[in-house]
C-alpha cells in the first residue's frame, strides 16, 4: 500500500472523492476472519486467489472482464464484518458479497445482504440457520452445513453397536446444533441409544484433563466429538494418555480435514469415524490438476479452506456468467439452481433452500508414516443427505423465499 | 471416590501453570503497580520460543524451558526499559494501554514469525506416559506439574525472604515511598521485577507445551484467567496467587461435571463471590491498594466559556450537520460509528476521570443498551420507545451496580466490573431462548427515512449532541465538582457532608445510560446485536479511547473515540495486519503523549 | 453549663491491641479543648471515631444529647460537626472559591445539584467566608497553588462553612511558623466566641495548647489520664510522667 493509495482511501473515507466510476473489473467483496482464524482462512484465501488467476487467464467473466476479489478482515466479530460489508458495497461498489467463517458473522452479513439487496455467497459458515430458519432470498451457502456433516456421521454412528453415547462440543451455536442434530438423527435411526454425558467447553478454552476424566466417568460406549483446532489437539492428547479412546469408537466432526488433522501429526488417533477432506487421495483428473496448481503456486499442500475458497470463486464466476449481468436480481436468479464444475465434481445451489450440494468425505483416521490420513473414505454428495426440496422449503421463513 | 481424587489431581495440574503466570503478574503489580496486559503474550512467546528450540534446534525440552524463561526475561527487560519506564509518572492505566498495544502487535507478528497453523506441543522426554492411580490413568507429566507449583512457590518464598533482593521487593510492595527513602534504585528494581515476572510467565508457557496447542490467540485466553487468579488471591500476594490458582482450577474441574454449560461463567462467578466477601482478595490487604493519583480535571472557566470556544463548537456542529448531507454513504457510516462511540467513551471517562472508578467492563452497559433496545424492538415496540428501553435498562443496571460497588476502588473494582460484564456476556451467550445465543438478534432495521446512512447519521448526531450538552451541564453543576472534590480528598469531602456515594452511584447510572445509548444506536446501525457487544475487547476499546484521548481533559474521550474508531476503520481497509499498525500507533502515542491527544492547559503549580 | 459533647466509655482495639480504653469526657458548649498526649496515645483514632470515619468497639458519643457514634462521616457532619485534617486537604483541582461553593451546593436538592451550574451559585457568602480567613484575594486561584499556611486557612474556612456547632481540628498548626500559629488560633477563638462554637483540637506545640485551650485532655496509651484546666495540667504528675518518661518514638514500619 503506497502513500498515494493510502491518501486516496483517506479522502474517499472522508467523502471527499467523487464516487469511483464503474471500473473494468467485476468486483466481489470478500469478508473473512483473516486475523482471528488465520489457520483456516489463509489457505482459503490462497484457494480463491488461485481460482481468480485461472479465471482471468482464461478471459475473465462476462465476456472478457477480469474478476477481482477485494478481501476484508472481520476480526471475528459481526460488528466489524458489517462495517466491512458496508465499505465494500458502498465504496468499492462490489456486485456481490462472499465469505465469512464464523456462523454469527455469516448470519449478520446475510441479514445485511437482505436489507441492502445484495447477493451474499456464504462460503464457510456451517450453521443451518443460514439457509433455513434465517434463510433469505439473497443468501446462498456453499460449504456443507452442520446438518449435512452430522447427518453423514449419524448414519455411520447408527451402524455401530454402541448404545451409551457421550458428546463433547464447543459451547456455541455450531457445537450446540451439531449435538442436537446428531442426537435427533441417531435416535431416529436407533431408538435404543441413550446419551449419558455431555461436555461443553468454551471455544478454544478446553480444560482437557478434567473434561476427559468427566467423560470417562460416564463410561460411554462411544463418543461424538465436535471440538476442533486447538481444543481437538488437547482432547486427543489427554484422551489418548488417559485411555479414553481405548476400545471406544469415536465419531468426530471435521476431524479429517487437513486443517485439523495435519497438526495432530504422529498423535493422530486411529480409527475415528470422521468427515474431512482426503486431498492427497482424491485422484480424479480435475482434482489432481487443482492440487498440482495449488502446490505450484503456493509451495504448500491444500487444506479444506483452499478447496472452499477455490470453489467460492468458481461459483461466483459461474453465477456472473449465467446471469450475464452484475445486477442483483439477475445474480439471484442465476444462483438459484446454478450448477458448476468444481475439482471434486458438479455442485448445484438448490433453488429450494439456496444450499449447495457440495458434499463431504467420510472415512476413518489412520496413522500413515507418522502423519494423520483419512482412509476407507468415500464422498457423500450433499444432495444425498439434505432434506428434499419441499421439506427444505418449509424450514425457511415464509415470505422471504 | 476415586473419581473425586483423580479430578482433584487434574485440577492441581492445571493450577500449576496458572500459578506461574499469575505469580509474575502479581509480583509486577505489587512492586510497580503496572497492570501488565501483555503478560499472556509473554507466556505465549515463551511457549513458542521453547517450541522453536526443541523442534527446530533440537534442544532438549528440559533445557529449552529454562532457556525460554531467560528469553522472556530479556523480552521483559526490553519492554520495561523501552516502554514502561517512560510511563510511570503518568496515569496508573497508561501501562495498561501500552501493554495492550503490545498485545495487538503480537497478534499479527506471532503468525508472521511462527505461522498461522496450530502447533501441537512437543512432549516432555521421560514423562510421556501415564501412571495408574486407583485404576485410572493420570499423565505422568501432570504429576510433575502438581509438584512444580509448590516448588516454585517455595523457591519464590526463599528468594523473597532470604535474599537482599527479596527484602527490597517486599519493602517496595508494602511501602513504595519508604523503599525510595531507603535509597533503593527504583528503576533497577522495577526492571528486575518485571524481568522476573516475565521469566515466570515464559517458564509457564514453555512448561505448558506438553499440554497445549500453540496458536496466536493463546495470550488472550491466559491473561484473563491469570488476572482473575491474581485478584482472587489478592494483588501482590504469591501465596494468594497459589491458593487462588488451586481454587480456580479445582472449581472448574468439578464444575464441568456438575454444570458442563457453565464453563463461560464459572471463573467470574468465583471471582465475584470472593470479592463480595473479601474486597481485597483472599490474601490481599487494604493497605496495599495503590495510593490514588488524582487526575485533576480542570474547572470550566468561572466566567463562562470564551466566545471563541462557543463559536468553535457551533462551527464543528454545523460542519457535522453539513457532512450529513454531503458525505458519501460509506463515509457517513464510518462517521456514525465514530459518533456512536462518543457516549460510550464519555461514560467510561466519567467513571475513570471524574469518579475515580476504573472499569474493565464498560461493555456490559453497551450490550445492555443494545439488547434492551433489540428485545423491545423485536417484541413489537416502535423505534423510539425501544431505544429508550435500552438506555433505561443500561442506566438502571449502571445505578444498581454502582450502588453495590460504591465503596470499592482500584483494580479490585475494575475486576468486579469485568466480572459483571463477563457474566452478562455468558447470559447473552447461553440464554438462547431470549437472546438467540451467539447467533444474536437480527433484523433490527429502522423504518424509512432512518434506514439510510444519512438518516441514521443525522439521528445519531442529534442524540449524541443532546447527550453531550446534558453531560457538559452535569460537569459544570455541583455533581461534577463533588466527584472531583471526592477524588482530590475523599475524607475531606465526606467531612463536608458532600454526597460522595450518591454522586458515584449517579455517575455509574449516567455512564451506564451513555453506553446504553451507544449500544442502542449501534444495534440499529448494524441491524443486529450479538453477545460480542458484552465482551472484553469492547471494554478495552473504550479504555483505549479514553486513554488515547486524554484522561485529564473533559473533551478527551471525544477525541479518543473519533480517532480510534476512524483509525481502526481506515487502517483495517488498508492492510490485513491492521492490529500491528494500530498497536504500534498506540505504543507511540502512549510514549510520546502520555497525557493523551488532549491535555489540559495548566495555570501553573505542581500536581 | 450542659455538656455539648459527651463521650462515655469509648473503646477501640486493633487486632487485640487496645488503642482506646474507656475514654470518657464532657465538653461544655463554647469551650476550646485541647487533646494532647504522646505519639501513639490514640488521639487520631479518637478523632476518626468522633468524625465517623472509624467505628468504635463500644461506648457512646452524644452531641447535644443525640447519639452520633456509628454514623457515617457525612451524617456526623450534618449533625453540626466540622473538622480539619492533620495533612491539610482542600480540593486541589478546584479554585479556592469553588472549594467553598461546592460545599454550599453539596447540601442543595438533588436536581439543583445536577442542573444548576456551580458558577451560578451565590459567591457573596463564599467570599465573606474567605475574607474571614484572609483569602478573599485568592478566590479564583487554583487551590493547588496555595502556600502551606494558606491551604490550612482554606481548610479552616471549609470546616466552618456549614456553621458547625463543634469543630474538630487535628494538628491545626503543625508546620506553621509561631507567628502564623497564633494568628490562626486567634481566628478560631474569635469564631468560637462569636457563635458559641465548641472546639476540640490536638496539638503538639505546647505554647499553642496552653495559649488557647480553656480545657486540656491528656491521653496516654489509650487512657484519659487528665482532664482539667491548663493551670492544673501544668502541675499534673501523671502528665509529666507520660511526656517525660517515654521519649517520643517515631512510628516504625517493619521491613
Short mmCIF file of N, CA, C and O in Angstrom, two decimals, chain B residues 24-39 79-80 83-89 91-100 102 176 190-191 193-194 198 223 227 230 235-236 290 293 360 411:
data_model
loop_
_atom_site.label_atom_id
_atom_site.label_comp_id
_atom_site.label_asym_id
_atom_site.label_seq_id
_atom_site.Cartn_x
_atom_site.Cartn_y
_atom_site.Cartn_z
N UNK B 24 3.87 -14.05 38.43
CA UNK B 24 4.64 -12.97 37.81
C UNK B 24 3.81 -11.69 37.70
O UNK B 24 4.29 -10.60 38.01
N UNK B 25 2.57 -11.86 37.32
CA UNK B 25 1.68 -10.72 37.18
C UNK B 25 1.52 -10.01 38.52
O UNK B 25 1.57 -8.77 38.63
N UNK B 26 1.33 -10.81 39.56
CA UNK B 26 1.10 -10.28 40.90
C UNK B 26 2.34 -9.54 41.42
O UNK B 26 2.25 -8.46 41.99
N UNK B 27 3.48 -10.17 41.19
CA UNK B 27 4.75 -9.59 41.63
C UNK B 27 4.96 -8.22 40.97
O UNK B 27 5.30 -7.23 41.64
N UNK B 28 4.75 -8.17 39.68
CA UNK B 28 4.95 -6.92 38.94
C UNK B 28 3.99 -5.85 39.44
O UNK B 28 4.38 -4.72 39.73
N UNK B 29 2.74 -6.25 39.62
CA UNK B 29 1.78 -5.26 40.09
C UNK B 29 2.14 -4.80 41.50
O UNK B 29 2.09 -3.61 41.79
N UNK B 30 2.54 -5.75 42.34
CA UNK B 30 2.84 -5.40 43.73
C UNK B 30 3.93 -4.35 43.83
O UNK B 30 3.83 -3.42 44.63
N UNK B 31 4.96 -4.46 43.01
CA UNK B 31 6.09 -3.55 43.12
C UNK B 31 5.88 -2.28 42.31
O UNK B 31 6.05 -1.17 42.80
N UNK B 32 5.49 -2.43 41.05
CA UNK B 32 5.47 -1.24 40.19
C UNK B 32 4.07 -0.76 39.86
O UNK B 32 3.92 0.24 39.16
N UNK B 33 3.03 -1.45 40.35
CA UNK B 33 1.64 -1.09 40.09
C UNK B 33 1.31 -1.11 38.59
O UNK B 33 0.41 -0.41 38.14
N UNK B 34 2.09 -1.86 37.84
CA UNK B 34 1.82 -1.98 36.41
C UNK B 34 0.84 -3.12 36.18
O UNK B 34 1.06 -4.24 36.63
N UNK B 35 -0.29 -2.81 35.54
CA UNK B 35 -1.20 -3.86 35.12
C UNK B 35 -0.72 -4.32 33.75
O UNK B 35 -0.96 -3.68 32.74
N UNK B 36 0.03 -5.41 33.74
CA UNK B 36 0.70 -5.84 32.51
C UNK B 36 -0.24 -6.68 31.65
O UNK B 36 -0.34 -7.89 31.81
N UNK B 37 -0.91 -6.01 30.74
CA UNK B 37 -1.86 -6.70 29.89
C UNK B 37 -1.15 -7.65 28.93
O UNK B 37 -1.77 -8.58 28.40
N UNK B 38 0.13 -7.45 28.72
CA UNK B 38 0.86 -8.29 27.77
C UNK B 38 1.44 -9.54 28.44
O UNK B 38 2.23 -10.24 27.84
N UNK B 39 1.04 -9.78 29.68
CA UNK B 39 1.64 -10.92 30.37
C UNK B 39 1.29 -12.25 29.68
O UNK B 39 2.11 -13.15 29.62
N UNK B 79 10.82 -4.49 27.20
CA UNK B 79 9.53 -3.81 27.36
C UNK B 79 9.62 -2.77 28.47
O UNK B 79 9.16 -1.64 28.32
N UNK B 80 10.24 -3.18 29.59
CA UNK B 80 10.26 -2.28 30.74
C UNK B 80 11.12 -1.06 30.45
O UNK B 80 10.70 0.08 30.68
N UNK B 83 9.73 0.90 27.08
CA UNK B 83 8.38 1.49 27.03
C UNK B 83 7.89 1.92 28.40
O UNK B 83 7.63 3.10 28.65
N UNK B 84 7.76 0.95 29.30
CA UNK B 84 7.04 1.24 30.55
C UNK B 84 7.70 2.32 31.37
O UNK B 84 7.03 3.13 32.00
N UNK B 85 9.03 2.34 31.34
CA UNK B 85 9.75 3.29 32.19
C UNK B 85 9.34 4.74 31.89
O UNK B 85 9.38 5.59 32.75
N UNK B 86 8.94 4.98 30.66
CA UNK B 86 8.54 6.34 30.30
C UNK B 86 7.18 6.72 30.86
O UNK B 86 6.77 7.87 30.78
N UNK B 87 6.45 5.73 31.38
CA UNK B 87 5.04 5.97 31.68
C UNK B 87 4.73 6.07 33.17
O UNK B 87 3.60 6.37 33.55
N UNK B 88 5.71 5.79 34.03
CA UNK B 88 5.39 5.68 35.45
C UNK B 88 4.85 6.98 36.03
O UNK B 88 4.10 6.98 37.00
N UNK B 89 5.26 8.10 35.46
CA UNK B 89 4.83 9.38 36.04
C UNK B 89 3.38 9.69 35.67
O UNK B 89 2.74 10.53 36.31
N UNK B 91 -0.71 8.49 34.31
CA UNK B 91 -1.85 7.83 34.94
C UNK B 91 -1.58 6.35 35.14
O UNK B 91 -0.86 5.73 34.36
N UNK B 92 -2.19 5.80 36.20
CA UNK B 92 -1.92 4.40 36.55
C UNK B 92 -2.34 3.43 35.46
O UNK B 92 -1.87 2.29 35.42
N UNK B 93 -3.23 3.86 34.55
CA UNK B 93 -3.69 2.95 33.50
C UNK B 93 -2.83 3.01 32.23
O UNK B 93 -3.01 2.23 31.33
N UNK B 94 -1.90 3.96 32.18
CA UNK B 94 -1.08 4.10 30.97
C UNK B 94 -0.33 2.82 30.61
O UNK B 94 -0.32 2.41 29.44
N UNK B 95 0.31 2.16 31.60
CA UNK B 95 0.97 0.90 31.25
C UNK B 95 0.01 -0.11 30.67
O UNK B 95 0.37 -0.89 29.79
N UNK B 96 -1.24 -0.09 31.14
CA UNK B 96 -2.24 -0.99 30.58
C UNK B 96 -2.44 -0.68 29.10
O UNK B 96 -2.48 -1.58 28.26
N UNK B 97 -2.55 0.59 28.78
CA UNK B 97 -2.74 1.00 27.38
C UNK B 97 -1.55 0.55 26.53
O UNK B 97 -1.71 -0.04 25.46
N UNK B 98 -0.35 0.82 27.04
CA UNK B 98 0.85 0.48 26.26
C UNK B 98 0.97 -1.02 26.07
O UNK B 98 1.26 -1.51 24.97
N UNK B 99 0.72 -1.79 27.15
CA UNK B 99 0.86 -3.24 27.01
C UNK B 99 -0.24 -3.79 26.12
O UNK B 99 -0.05 -4.80 25.45
N UNK B 100 -1.40 -3.12 26.10
CA UNK B 100 -2.43 -3.54 25.15
C UNK B 100 -1.94 -3.33 23.72
O UNK B 100 -2.18 -4.17 22.84
N UNK B 102 1.07 -3.62 22.79
CA UNK B 102 1.97 -4.75 22.55
C UNK B 102 1.19 -6.01 22.16
O UNK B 102 1.60 -6.76 21.27
N UNK B 176 5.99 1.94 48.98
CA UNK B 176 6.89 2.40 47.94
C UNK B 176 7.72 3.60 48.36
O UNK B 176 8.90 3.69 48.08
N UNK B 190 12.44 -1.96 39.40
CA UNK B 190 11.30 -2.21 38.53
C UNK B 190 11.70 -3.11 37.36
O UNK B 190 10.98 -4.03 37.00
N UNK B 191 12.86 -2.82 36.77
CA UNK B 191 13.31 -3.65 35.65
C UNK B 191 13.51 -5.09 36.10
O UNK B 191 13.06 -6.03 35.45
N UNK B 193 12.22 -6.70 38.63
CA UNK B 193 10.98 -7.39 38.96
C UNK B 193 10.19 -7.72 37.69
O UNK B 193 9.62 -8.80 37.57
N UNK B 194 10.21 -6.80 36.75
CA UNK B 194 9.49 -7.07 35.50
C UNK B 194 10.11 -8.25 34.78
O UNK B 194 9.42 -9.11 34.24
N UNK B 198 8.29 -11.79 33.94
CA UNK B 198 8.24 -12.29 32.57
C UNK B 198 8.90 -13.66 32.46
O UNK B 198 8.46 -14.52 31.69
N UNK B 223 -4.43 -14.50 29.75
CA UNK B 223 -4.32 -13.27 30.54
C UNK B 223 -5.54 -13.07 31.43
O UNK B 223 -5.43 -12.67 32.59
N UNK B 227 -5.41 -12.84 35.48
CA UNK B 227 -5.89 -11.67 36.23
C UNK B 227 -6.86 -12.09 37.32
O UNK B 227 -6.79 -11.63 38.46
N UNK B 230 -5.01 -13.60 40.19
CA UNK B 230 -4.30 -12.60 40.97
C UNK B 230 -5.26 -11.83 41.88
O UNK B 230 -4.99 -11.59 43.05
N UNK B 235 -3.88 -8.86 45.14
CA UNK B 235 -2.79 -8.37 44.32
C UNK B 235 -1.51 -8.28 45.15
O UNK B 235 -1.51 -7.75 46.26
N UNK B 236 -0.42 -8.79 44.60
CA UNK B 236 0.85 -8.69 45.29
C UNK B 236 1.16 -9.88 46.18
O UNK B 236 2.25 -9.97 46.73
N UNK B 290 -3.34 0.80 45.75
CA UNK B 290 -2.45 1.82 45.25
C UNK B 290 -2.85 3.20 45.79
O UNK B 290 -4.03 3.48 45.92
N UNK B 293 -3.87 8.55 42.59
CA UNK B 293 -3.29 9.73 41.94
C UNK B 293 -4.41 10.52 41.29
O UNK B 293 -4.89 10.15 40.22
N UNK B 360 -13.13 -2.15 33.89
CA UNK B 360 -12.67 -3.01 32.80
C UNK B 360 -13.87 -3.67 32.11
O UNK B 360 -13.68 -4.55 31.30
N UNK B 411 -8.01 -1.66 41.36
CA UNK B 411 -8.04 -2.80 40.48
C UNK B 411 -9.14 -3.79 40.88
O UNK B 411 -9.71 -4.46 40.03
#
